[in-house]
Coordinates of C-alpha atoms and ligand atoms in Angstrom, one line a residue:
M20 CA 5.5 21.3 -26.1
A21 CA 5.6 21.6 -22.3
E22 CA 5.1 25.2 -21.2
L23 CA 7.6 26.6 -18.7
V24 CA 5.9 28.8 -16.1
P25 CA 8.3 30.8 -14.0
V26 CA 7.9 30.4 -10.2
E27 CA 7.8 33.2 -7.7
P28 CA 11.1 34.6 -6.6
F29 CA 12.5 32.6 -3.6
D30 CA 15.5 32.1 -1.4
I31 CA 16.7 28.6 -0.8
V32 CA 19.1 27.5 1.9
I33 CA 20.7 24.1 1.1
F34 CA 22.0 22.6 4.3
G35 CA 24.6 19.9 3.5
A36 CA 25.7 21.8 0.4
T37 CA 29.1 20.1 0.2
G38 CA 27.5 16.7 0.3
D39 CA 26.9 14.2 -2.5
L40 CA 23.2 14.9 -3.0
A41 CA 23.6 18.7 -3.1
R42 CA 26.5 18.7 -5.5
R43 CA 25.2 15.9 -7.7
K44 CA 21.5 16.7 -7.8
L45 CA 20.3 19.9 -6.1
V46 CA 22.7 22.5 -7.4
P47 CA 22.5 21.1 -11.0
A48 CA 18.7 21.0 -10.7
L49 CA 18.6 24.6 -9.7
F50 CA 21.0 25.5 -12.5
H51 CA 18.9 23.8 -15.1
R52 CA 15.7 25.4 -14.0
W53 CA 17.5 28.8 -14.0
C54 CA 18.8 28.1 -17.6
D55 CA 15.3 27.4 -18.7
G56 CA 14.1 30.8 -17.3
Q57 CA 12.0 29.2 -14.6
I58 CA 13.8 30.8 -11.6
P59 CA 13.5 34.6 -11.4
E60 CA 16.6 36.7 -11.2
N61 CA 15.9 38.0 -7.7
S62 CA 16.1 34.5 -6.2
R63 CA 19.0 33.6 -3.9
I64 CA 20.7 30.3 -3.2
V65 CA 22.6 29.9 0.0
A66 CA 24.8 26.9 0.2
A67 CA 25.5 25.9 3.9
A68 CA 27.8 23.3 5.4
R69 CA 30.5 23.3 8.1
D70 CA 33.5 23.4 5.9
E71 CA 35.2 26.9 6.0
L72 CA 35.0 27.6 2.3
S73 CA 34.8 30.9 0.4
T74 CA 31.9 31.3 -2.0
A75 CA 34.4 31.2 -4.9
D76 CA 35.8 27.9 -3.6
Y77 CA 32.3 26.4 -3.3
I78 CA 31.3 27.6 -6.8
K79 CA 34.5 26.0 -8.2
R80 CA 33.6 22.7 -6.4
A81 CA 30.0 22.7 -7.4
G82 CA 31.0 23.6 -11.0
E83 CA 32.9 20.4 -11.3
M84 CA 29.5 18.5 -11.2
V85 CA 27.8 20.8 -13.7
L86 CA 30.5 21.7 -16.2
T87 CA 31.6 18.1 -16.9
G88 CA 33.4 16.9 -20.0
G89 CA 34.1 19.9 -22.2
A90 CA 31.0 22.1 -21.4
S91 CA 30.3 24.6 -24.1
A92 CA 31.3 28.3 -23.7
E93 CA 27.6 29.1 -23.6
R94 CA 27.1 26.7 -20.6
R95 CA 30.1 28.1 -18.8
D96 CA 28.8 31.6 -19.3
A97 CA 25.3 30.5 -18.0
W98 CA 27.0 28.9 -15.0
A99 CA 28.9 32.2 -14.3
R100 CA 25.7 34.2 -14.4
F101 CA 23.8 31.6 -12.3
T102 CA 26.4 31.6 -9.6
Q103 CA 26.0 35.3 -9.1
H104 CA 22.9 34.3 -7.1
L105 CA 24.8 31.8 -5.0
T106 CA 26.5 32.5 -1.6
Y107 CA 28.3 29.9 0.6
C108 CA 28.0 30.1 4.4
A109 CA 30.0 28.0 6.8
V110 CA 27.3 27.0 9.4
D111 CA 27.1 24.4 12.0
A112 CA 23.4 23.5 11.5
T113 CA 22.8 22.1 14.9
A114 CA 21.2 24.3 17.6
D115 CA 24.4 25.5 19.3
G116 CA 26.4 25.8 16.1
K117 CA 28.0 28.9 14.7
G118 CA 27.5 30.8 11.4
W119 CA 23.8 31.6 11.8
G120 CA 24.3 35.4 11.8
E121 CA 26.0 35.2 8.4
L122 CA 23.3 32.9 7.1
K123 CA 20.6 35.3 8.2
A124 CA 22.4 38.2 6.5
A125 CA 22.6 36.3 3.2
L126 CA 18.8 35.9 3.1
D127 CA 16.3 38.5 1.8
P128 CA 14.7 40.0 5.0
D129 CA 11.4 40.5 3.2
P130 CA 8.9 38.2 5.1
K131 CA 6.7 37.9 2.0
K132 CA 9.4 36.2 0.0
I133 CA 9.2 32.4 -0.2
R134 CA 12.0 30.8 1.8
L135 CA 13.1 27.2 1.4
F136 CA 15.2 25.2 3.8
Y137 CA 16.5 22.0 2.2
L138 CA 17.9 19.5 4.6
A139 CA 20.5 17.5 2.6
L140 CA 21.9 16.5 6.0
P141 CA 22.3 13.4 8.1
P142 CA 18.7 12.7 9.2
S143 CA 19.8 12.4 12.8
I144 CA 20.1 16.2 13.0
Y145 CA 16.8 17.2 11.3
G146 CA 15.2 18.0 14.7
S147 CA 18.0 20.1 16.0
V148 CA 18.4 22.0 12.7
C149 CA 14.7 22.8 12.8
D150 CA 15.0 24.0 16.4
A151 CA 18.0 26.2 15.3
I152 CA 16.0 27.7 12.4
G153 CA 13.3 28.6 14.9
E154 CA 15.6 29.9 17.5
H155 CA 17.5 32.1 15.1
G156 CA 14.2 33.6 13.8
L157 CA 14.7 32.4 10.2
N158 CA 11.3 30.8 10.0
T159 CA 9.1 33.4 8.2
P160 CA 5.4 32.9 7.4
R161 CA 6.2 31.8 3.9
S162 CA 9.0 29.4 4.8
R163 CA 9.0 25.7 3.8
I164 CA 11.2 22.9 4.8
V165 CA 12.3 20.1 2.6
L166 CA 13.3 16.8 4.3
E167 CA 15.3 14.2 2.4
K168 CA 14.6 10.5 3.0
P169 CA 15.0 8.6 5.2
I170 CA 12.6 10.1 7.7
G171 CA 13.7 7.9 10.6
H172 CA 14.7 4.3 10.5
D173 CA 11.5 2.8 11.9
F174 CA 8.1 4.0 13.0
H175 CA 9.2 5.4 16.4
S176 CA 12.2 7.3 15.1
A177 CA 10.1 8.7 12.2
R178 CA 7.5 9.9 14.6
Q179 CA 10.2 11.6 16.7
V180 CA 11.6 13.4 13.6
N181 CA 8.1 14.4 12.5
E182 CA 7.3 15.8 15.9
A183 CA 10.5 17.7 16.1
V184 CA 10.0 19.2 12.7
G185 CA 6.3 19.8 13.4
R186 CA 7.2 22.0 16.5
V187 CA 8.7 24.6 14.1
F188 CA 6.9 24.1 10.8
P189 CA 3.2 23.4 10.2
E190 CA 2.4 20.2 8.2
N191 CA 1.6 22.2 5.1
A192 CA 5.1 23.7 5.1
I193 CA 6.8 20.3 5.3
F194 CA 7.9 18.7 2.0
R195 CA 9.1 15.2 2.5
I196 CA 10.9 14.1 -0.5
D197 CA 10.4 10.8 -2.3
H198 CA 12.1 11.6 -5.5
Y199 CA 10.2 8.9 -7.3
L200 CA 7.1 11.0 -7.0
G201 CA 8.9 13.6 -9.1
K202 CA 9.6 11.3 -12.0
E203 CA 7.7 12.1 -15.1
T204 CA 6.5 8.5 -15.6
V205 CA 5.4 8.1 -12.0
Q206 CA 3.3 11.2 -12.3
N207 CA 1.9 9.8 -15.5
L208 CA 0.5 6.8 -13.6
L209 CA -2.3 9.0 -12.2
I210 CA -3.1 10.3 -15.7
L211 CA -3.0 6.8 -17.2
R212 CA -5.4 5.5 -14.6
F213 CA -7.7 8.4 -14.1
A214 CA -7.8 10.2 -17.5
N215 CA -8.6 7.0 -19.5
M216 CA -12.0 5.4 -19.2
L217 CA -11.0 2.0 -20.5
L218 CA -8.8 0.9 -17.6
E219 CA -10.9 1.6 -14.5
P220 CA -13.7 -1.0 -15.1
V221 CA -11.1 -3.8 -15.1
W222 CA -8.7 -2.3 -12.6
N223 CA -9.6 -4.6 -9.7
S224 CA -9.6 -8.3 -8.7
G225 CA -12.2 -9.0 -11.4
G226 CA -9.8 -8.0 -14.2
I227 CA -6.3 -8.2 -12.8
D228 CA -4.5 -11.4 -11.9
H229 CA -1.5 -9.8 -10.2
V230 CA 0.8 -6.8 -10.3
Q231 CA 4.6 -6.8 -10.4
I232 CA 6.7 -3.8 -9.4
T233 CA 10.4 -3.9 -10.0
V234 CA 13.0 -1.3 -9.3
A235 CA 16.4 -2.8 -10.3
E236 CA 19.7 -1.1 -10.1
S237 CA 23.0 -2.2 -11.7
L238 CA 25.1 -0.1 -9.4
G239 CA 26.2 -1.4 -6.0
A240 CA 26.1 0.4 -2.6
G241 CA 29.1 2.4 -3.7
K242 CA 30.0 5.6 -1.8
R243 CA 26.9 5.5 0.3
A244 CA 27.8 2.0 1.7
S245 CA 28.1 3.2 5.3
Y246 CA 24.5 4.6 5.3
Y247 CA 23.3 1.6 3.2
D248 CA 24.7 -1.0 5.5
R249 CA 22.5 0.4 8.3
A250 CA 19.5 0.6 6.1
G251 CA 19.3 -2.3 3.5
A252 CA 17.0 -2.5 0.6
L253 CA 13.8 -2.7 2.6
R254 CA 14.3 0.6 4.4
D255 CA 16.1 2.3 1.5
M256 CA 13.7 1.5 -1.3
V257 CA 10.6 -0.4 -0.3
Q258 CA 9.5 1.7 2.7
N259 CA 9.3 4.7 0.3
H260 CA 9.7 4.4 -3.4
L261 CA 8.1 0.9 -4.0
L262 CA 5.2 1.5 -1.6
Q263 CA 4.5 4.9 -3.2
L264 CA 4.4 3.1 -6.6
L265 CA 2.1 0.5 -5.1
C266 CA -0.2 3.2 -3.7
L267 CA -0.5 4.9 -7.1
V268 CA -1.4 1.6 -8.7
A269 CA -3.8 0.5 -6.0
M270 CA -5.5 3.6 -4.7
E271 CA -9.2 4.5 -5.3
P272 CA -9.8 7.4 -7.7
P273 CA -9.4 10.6 -5.6
A274 CA -12.0 13.3 -6.0
S275 CA -9.4 15.6 -7.5
L276 CA -5.6 15.9 -7.9
E277 CA -5.5 18.2 -4.9
A278 CA -2.7 17.1 -2.6
D279 CA -4.7 15.9 0.3
A280 CA -7.3 14.1 -1.9
V281 CA -4.5 12.0 -3.4
R282 CA -2.6 11.5 -0.1
A283 CA -5.8 10.4 1.7
E284 CA -6.3 7.6 -0.9
K285 CA -2.7 6.5 -0.8
L286 CA -2.9 6.3 3.0
K287 CA -5.9 4.0 2.8
V288 CA -3.9 1.6 0.7
L289 CA -1.0 1.6 3.1
R290 CA -3.4 0.9 6.0
A291 CA -4.9 -2.0 4.1
L292 CA -1.6 -3.7 3.4
R293 CA -1.7 -7.1 5.0
R294 CA 0.9 -7.3 7.8
I295 CA 3.7 -9.7 7.3
D296 CA 4.8 -11.4 10.5
S297 CA 7.1 -14.2 11.7
K298 CA 4.5 -16.8 10.6
S299 CA 4.2 -15.5 7.0
V300 CA 7.5 -13.9 6.4
N301 CA 9.3 -16.9 4.8
K302 CA 6.5 -17.4 2.3
A303 CA 6.1 -13.7 1.6
V304 CA 9.6 -12.2 1.6
V305 CA 13.0 -13.2 0.1
R306 CA 16.1 -11.2 1.0
G307 CA 19.4 -11.4 -0.8
Q308 CA 22.9 -9.9 -0.9
Y309 CA 25.1 -9.7 -4.0
E310 CA 28.4 -11.5 -4.2
A311 CA 31.2 -10.9 -6.7
G312 CA 30.1 -11.1 -10.3
V313 CA 30.0 -9.2 -13.6
S314 CA 28.0 -6.0 -13.8
D315 CA 27.9 -3.8 -16.9
R316 CA 30.6 -6.1 -18.4
E317 CA 33.0 -5.4 -15.5
S318 CA 34.0 -7.7 -12.7
V319 CA 32.8 -6.3 -9.5
E320 CA 33.3 -7.3 -5.9
G321 CA 30.6 -8.6 -3.6
Y322 CA 28.8 -6.4 -1.0
A323 CA 30.7 -7.9 1.9
E324 CA 34.1 -7.0 0.3
E325 CA 32.7 -3.5 -0.6
V326 CA 31.7 -2.8 3.1
G327 CA 34.8 -4.6 4.4
E328 CA 33.0 -7.2 6.5
A329 CA 30.4 -9.9 6.5
T330 CA 27.0 -8.5 7.2
D331 CA 23.4 -9.6 6.8
T332 CA 22.2 -6.4 5.2
E333 CA 19.9 -7.2 2.3
T334 CA 20.8 -5.6 -1.0
F335 CA 17.8 -7.3 -2.6
V336 CA 14.3 -7.9 -1.4
A337 CA 11.3 -9.5 -3.0
I338 CA 7.9 -9.4 -1.4
R339 CA 4.5 -10.9 -2.0
G340 CA 2.2 -8.2 -0.7
E341 CA -1.6 -8.3 -0.4
I342 CA -4.1 -5.5 0.1
D343 CA -7.0 -6.3 2.2
N344 CA -9.8 -4.4 0.6
W345 CA -12.7 -5.0 -1.7
R346 CA -10.9 -3.9 -4.9
W347 CA -7.8 -6.0 -4.4
A348 CA -8.9 -9.1 -2.5
G349 CA -6.8 -12.1 -3.7
V350 CA -4.6 -10.1 -6.1
P351 CA -0.9 -10.4 -5.1
F352 CA 1.4 -7.4 -5.5
Y353 CA 4.9 -8.7 -6.1
L354 CA 7.6 -6.1 -5.3
R355 CA 11.2 -6.5 -6.0
T356 CA 14.2 -4.3 -5.7
G357 CA 18.0 -4.8 -5.6
K358 CA 21.4 -3.4 -6.2
R359 CA 23.9 -4.9 -8.7
M360 CA 21.1 -6.5 -10.7
R361 CA 21.3 -7.4 -14.4
S362 CA 20.3 -4.0 -15.6
R363 CA 18.9 -0.7 -14.3
R364 CA 15.2 -0.8 -14.9
S365 CA 12.0 0.2 -13.0
E366 CA 8.7 -1.1 -14.2
I367 CA 5.2 -1.9 -13.2
I368 CA 3.5 -4.8 -14.9
I369 CA -0.2 -5.3 -14.6
Q370 CA -1.1 -8.9 -15.6
F371 CA -4.8 -9.1 -16.5
K372 CA -6.9 -12.2 -16.2
P373 CA -7.5 -14.6 -19.1
V374 CA -10.7 -14.2 -21.2
P375 CA -13.5 -16.2 -19.5
H376 CA -14.1 -18.5 -22.5
D377 CA -11.7 -19.5 -25.3
I378 CA -13.4 -19.6 -28.7
I379 CA -10.3 -20.1 -30.8
Q380 CA -9.2 -23.5 -32.1
A381 CA -6.3 -25.1 -30.2
D382 CA -3.8 -25.1 -33.1
A383 CA -4.1 -21.3 -33.5
G384 CA -1.5 -20.7 -30.9
A385 CA -1.5 -19.8 -27.2
L386 CA -4.1 -17.3 -26.0
Q387 CA -2.3 -15.0 -23.6
P388 CA -3.9 -12.6 -21.1
N389 CA -3.4 -8.9 -21.7
R390 CA -0.5 -7.3 -19.9
L391 CA 0.1 -3.6 -19.3
V392 CA 3.8 -2.7 -19.0
I393 CA 4.6 0.7 -17.5
R394 CA 8.3 1.4 -18.0
L395 CA 9.4 4.0 -15.5
Q396 CA 13.1 4.1 -16.4
P397 CA 15.0 4.0 -18.6
D398 CA 13.2 3.9 -22.0
E399 CA 10.1 5.4 -20.5
G400 CA 6.9 4.2 -22.0
V401 CA 3.7 2.2 -21.8
K402 CA 3.0 -1.0 -23.6
L403 CA -0.2 -2.9 -23.8
M404 CA 0.1 -6.5 -24.9
L405 CA -2.8 -7.7 -26.9
M406 CA -3.8 -10.8 -28.8
T407 CA -4.3 -10.2 -32.6
K408 CA -4.6 -12.4 -35.6
D409 CA -1.5 -12.9 -37.6
P410 CA -2.6 -11.4 -40.9
G411 CA -2.8 -13.5 -44.1
P412 CA -4.5 -16.6 -45.3
G413 CA -4.2 -20.1 -43.8
G414 CA -6.7 -19.8 -40.9
V415 CA -6.4 -18.2 -37.6
R416 CA -2.9 -17.9 -36.0
L417 CA -2.7 -15.9 -32.8
R418 CA 0.0 -13.3 -32.1
Y419 CA 0.7 -11.5 -28.9
V420 CA 1.8 -8.0 -29.9
P421 CA 2.4 -4.7 -28.1
L422 CA 0.5 -1.5 -28.5
N423 CA 3.5 0.6 -27.8
L424 CA 3.9 4.2 -26.5
S425 CA 7.5 5.2 -26.3
F426 CA 7.9 8.5 -24.6
A427 CA 11.2 9.2 -26.5
D428 CA 9.5 8.7 -29.8
E429 CA 6.3 10.5 -29.0
F430 CA 7.4 13.5 -26.8
E431 CA 10.3 15.8 -26.2
K432 CA 13.3 13.8 -25.2
D433 CA 14.6 16.0 -22.4
Y434 CA 12.2 16.5 -19.6
P435 CA 13.4 17.7 -16.3
D436 CA 15.0 15.5 -13.7
A437 CA 12.9 14.5 -10.7
Y438 CA 14.7 16.9 -8.4
E439 CA 14.1 19.8 -10.8
R440 CA 10.4 19.2 -10.8
L441 CA 10.3 18.7 -7.0
L442 CA 12.2 21.8 -6.2
M443 CA 9.9 23.9 -8.4
A444 CA 6.9 22.1 -6.8
V445 CA 8.1 23.2 -3.3
V446 CA 8.4 26.8 -4.5
R447 CA 4.8 26.5 -5.8
G448 CA 3.6 24.9 -2.6
N449 CA 2.4 21.8 -4.4
L450 CA 2.4 19.2 -1.6
G451 CA 0.9 16.5 -3.9
L452 CA 4.4 15.3 -4.9
F453 CA 5.5 14.8 -1.3
M454 CA 4.7 12.4 1.5
R455 CA 2.4 13.4 4.3
R456 CA 3.4 12.5 7.8
D457 CA 0.8 9.8 8.2
E458 CA 1.9 8.1 5.0
V459 CA 5.5 7.9 6.1
E460 CA 4.6 6.5 9.5
T461 CA 2.1 4.0 8.2
A462 CA 4.6 2.8 5.6
W463 CA 7.1 2.3 8.5
R464 CA 4.7 0.3 10.5
W465 CA 4.4 -2.2 7.7
T466 CA 8.1 -2.5 7.0
D467 CA 8.8 -2.6 10.7
G468 CA 6.6 -5.8 10.8
I469 CA 8.9 -7.4 8.2
I470 CA 12.1 -6.4 10.0
A471 CA 10.7 -7.7 13.3
A472 CA 9.8 -11.0 11.6
W473 CA 13.4 -11.2 10.2
H474 CA 14.7 -10.8 13.8
D475 CA 12.3 -13.3 15.2
G476 CA 12.6 -16.1 12.7
D477 CA 15.0 -18.0 10.6
C478 CA 15.1 -15.8 7.5
P479 CA 18.3 -16.4 5.6
V480 CA 19.9 -13.8 3.4
H481 CA 20.5 -15.6 0.0
L482 CA 23.5 -14.7 -2.0
Y483 CA 23.2 -13.8 -5.7
P484 CA 26.0 -13.1 -8.2
A485 CA 26.2 -9.4 -9.1
G486 CA 24.7 -8.8 -12.6
T487 CA 21.8 -11.2 -12.2
D488 CA 18.1 -11.0 -11.3
G489 CA 18.6 -11.7 -7.6
P490 CA 18.5 -15.0 -5.7
T491 CA 16.7 -18.0 -7.2
Q492 CA 14.4 -18.0 -4.2
A493 CA 12.8 -14.8 -5.6
S494 CA 11.6 -16.9 -8.5
L495 CA 10.1 -19.5 -6.2
L496 CA 8.1 -16.7 -4.5
L497 CA 6.1 -16.5 -7.7
G498 CA 6.6 -20.1 -8.7
R499 CA 4.6 -21.2 -5.7
D500 CA 1.7 -19.2 -7.2
D501 CA 2.3 -20.7 -10.7
R502 CA 3.6 -17.3 -11.9
E503 CA 6.9 -15.9 -12.9
W504 CA 8.6 -12.5 -13.0
F505 CA 8.3 -10.8 -16.4
D506 CA 11.0 -9.0 -18.0
A507 CA 9.7 -5.8 -19.6
D508 CA 12.1 -6.3 -22.6
T509 CA 10.4 -9.5 -23.4
A510 CA 7.0 -9.0 -21.7
Ligands
NDP611 P1 26.8 13.5 2.6 O1 27.3 12.8 3.8 O2 27.5 13.4 1.3 O3 26.6 15.0 3.0 C1 26.1 15.5 4.2 C2 26.3 17.0 4.2 O4 25.8 17.4 5.5 C3 27.7 17.5 4.0 O5 27.6 18.7 3.3 C4 28.1 17.8 5.5 O6 29.1 18.8 5.4 C5 26.8 18.3 6.0 N1 26.7 18.4 7.5 C6 26.8 17.3 8.3 N2 26.6 17.7 9.6 C7 26.4 19.0 9.5 C8 26.1 20.0 10.5 N3 26.1 19.8 11.8 N4 25.9 21.3 10.1 C9 26.0 21.6 8.7 N5 26.2 20.7 7.8 C10 26.4 19.5 8.2 O7 25.3 13.0 2.5 P2 24.3 13.0 1.1 O8 24.5 14.2 0.4 O9 24.6 11.7 0.4 O10 22.9 12.8 1.8 C11 22.3 13.9 2.4 C12 20.8 13.5 2.8 O11 20.2 13.2 1.6 C13 20.8 12.3 3.7 O12 19.6 12.4 4.5 C14 20.6 11.2 2.7 O13 20.0 10.1 3.3 C15 19.7 11.8 1.7 N6 19.7 11.2 0.4 C16 20.9 11.2 -0.4 C17 20.9 10.6 -1.6 C18 22.1 10.7 -2.5 O14 22.0 10.2 -3.6 N7 23.2 11.1 -2.0 C19 19.7 10.0 -2.2 C20 18.5 10.1 -1.3 C21 18.6 10.6 -0.1 P3 30.1 19.1 6.6 O15 30.4 17.8 7.2 O16 31.3 19.8 5.9 O17 29.4 20.1 7.4
BG6_612 C1 17.5 6.5 -3.4 C2 18.2 5.4 -2.7 O1 16.4 6.9 -2.7 O2 17.1 6.0 -4.7 C3 19.4 4.8 -3.5 O3 18.6 5.8 -1.4 C4 19.0 4.5 -4.9 O4 20.0 3.7 -2.8 C5 18.2 5.6 -5.5 O5 20.1 4.2 -5.6 C6 17.6 5.2 -6.9 O6 17.0 6.3 -7.5 P1 16.9 6.3 -9.1 O7 16.2 7.6 -9.4 O8 18.3 6.2 -9.6 O9 16.1 5.1 -9.5

């Protein structure tokens, strides 16, 4: 059983409290941690946005996200007790905005109490909000700031945001969210790699043929279409979530799990990623956009109809990446992510090399190389595909079978959502689950190269029907290397 250790009492200000993220993820996350007894009673939650709402109105609105579908009397009662810690403040969070006096009054004046500022706001105002926090004297010695992604839309804008935030908060008080780092199965990657002896000796170009990282979603751009249309899959998913997964797979063993030890190793991977430019982009990257199709058994419209105009924003991207270092020379890392794909699934597949010499007679069946399938979501688990002998008489017949670890079967089913874990990690000051400034900027440099190449060259956006695995060109990306995408269900 996991042990729940309460955190120190804290105050949290959620800027952007009426927005989608705050209502759908942050307030429910705090509520769940409070229900589990992890948040001490003398903690305070201050919800801030520009709408002139009373605290009661806000609680009612936020309650709609938490008390869904016939919530039990017990849950309603818990919500009523939880919301006694919650105050709403109408604040214009930009420097010359109003409402800061009320906000300050809602916070515990004790400078020793941990104070969190969560910016669930349009990223364009991160800098001015930080200035305002400083100018209004809210930044106490134990304050921390949490920045949602995206941090900028390219290297230069990310640097500007980081500089603006850095003028008010030191780097060790800045928590840049990549919610994938808060996922149970993503954290488990470090344990799988570095707490098991058997993988490390073959975790390199000697033992591994290639790596596939897939983050597929069945949903479309939906309510966030106006943001998404300016971002696209490369900025929205690859620059952060997929590159973080790649780093965890590819990094050298850190000396410890201490935040900077891990972040320094991830940074080395990002720096070693081979740059994709206009000469290599068409062989290394495929971009696509969904058109109308059938998703989750329902007919859905295409992306262009959803956003109301034809655009070349990519809702799918597949990349053949290479890491130029000793460990990974010649090992392709195939990354793929998209919206409106066949199903929602995130997985990492490590394809090992074949055995060097085949001693088994030809009619015994195909000898297949080992494959490690790390299923991040849903149906979290780890599967190692091995060759075995089909038991029984009649000579040797080979079978390719899984050694299967299903988290649902093996462990407690309900572990906390990523945001629950990340919020508690901020209170604890655990920076290891967050991105350091140099990681974010280096990741942008690499993705900026691809975006520049798209602008320079003739890089079409291929259409794919909603509810499929993306454009056929994505299969050619691997087909050219005599490989194919694996499906974890059948891998
Ligand atoms: P929304 O547009 O739904 O919400 C934005 C919030 O910011 C609203 O509460 C808005 O309220 C408030 N706001 C805007 N301007 C100001 C201002 N000057 N002062 C005070 N409050 C202001 O955005 P999301 O909740 O979707 O996203 C928030 C952030 O989280 C963004 O950076 C987004 O990229 C990021 N994010 C969101 C995800 C999601 O699933 N929603 C996932 C990953 C990241 P009002 O206008 O009333 O003031
Ligand atoms: C967010 C992206 O960071 O991650 C969204 O902005 C995406 O576009 C989401 O849908 C996916 O997260 P998850 O946890 O559902 O895989």
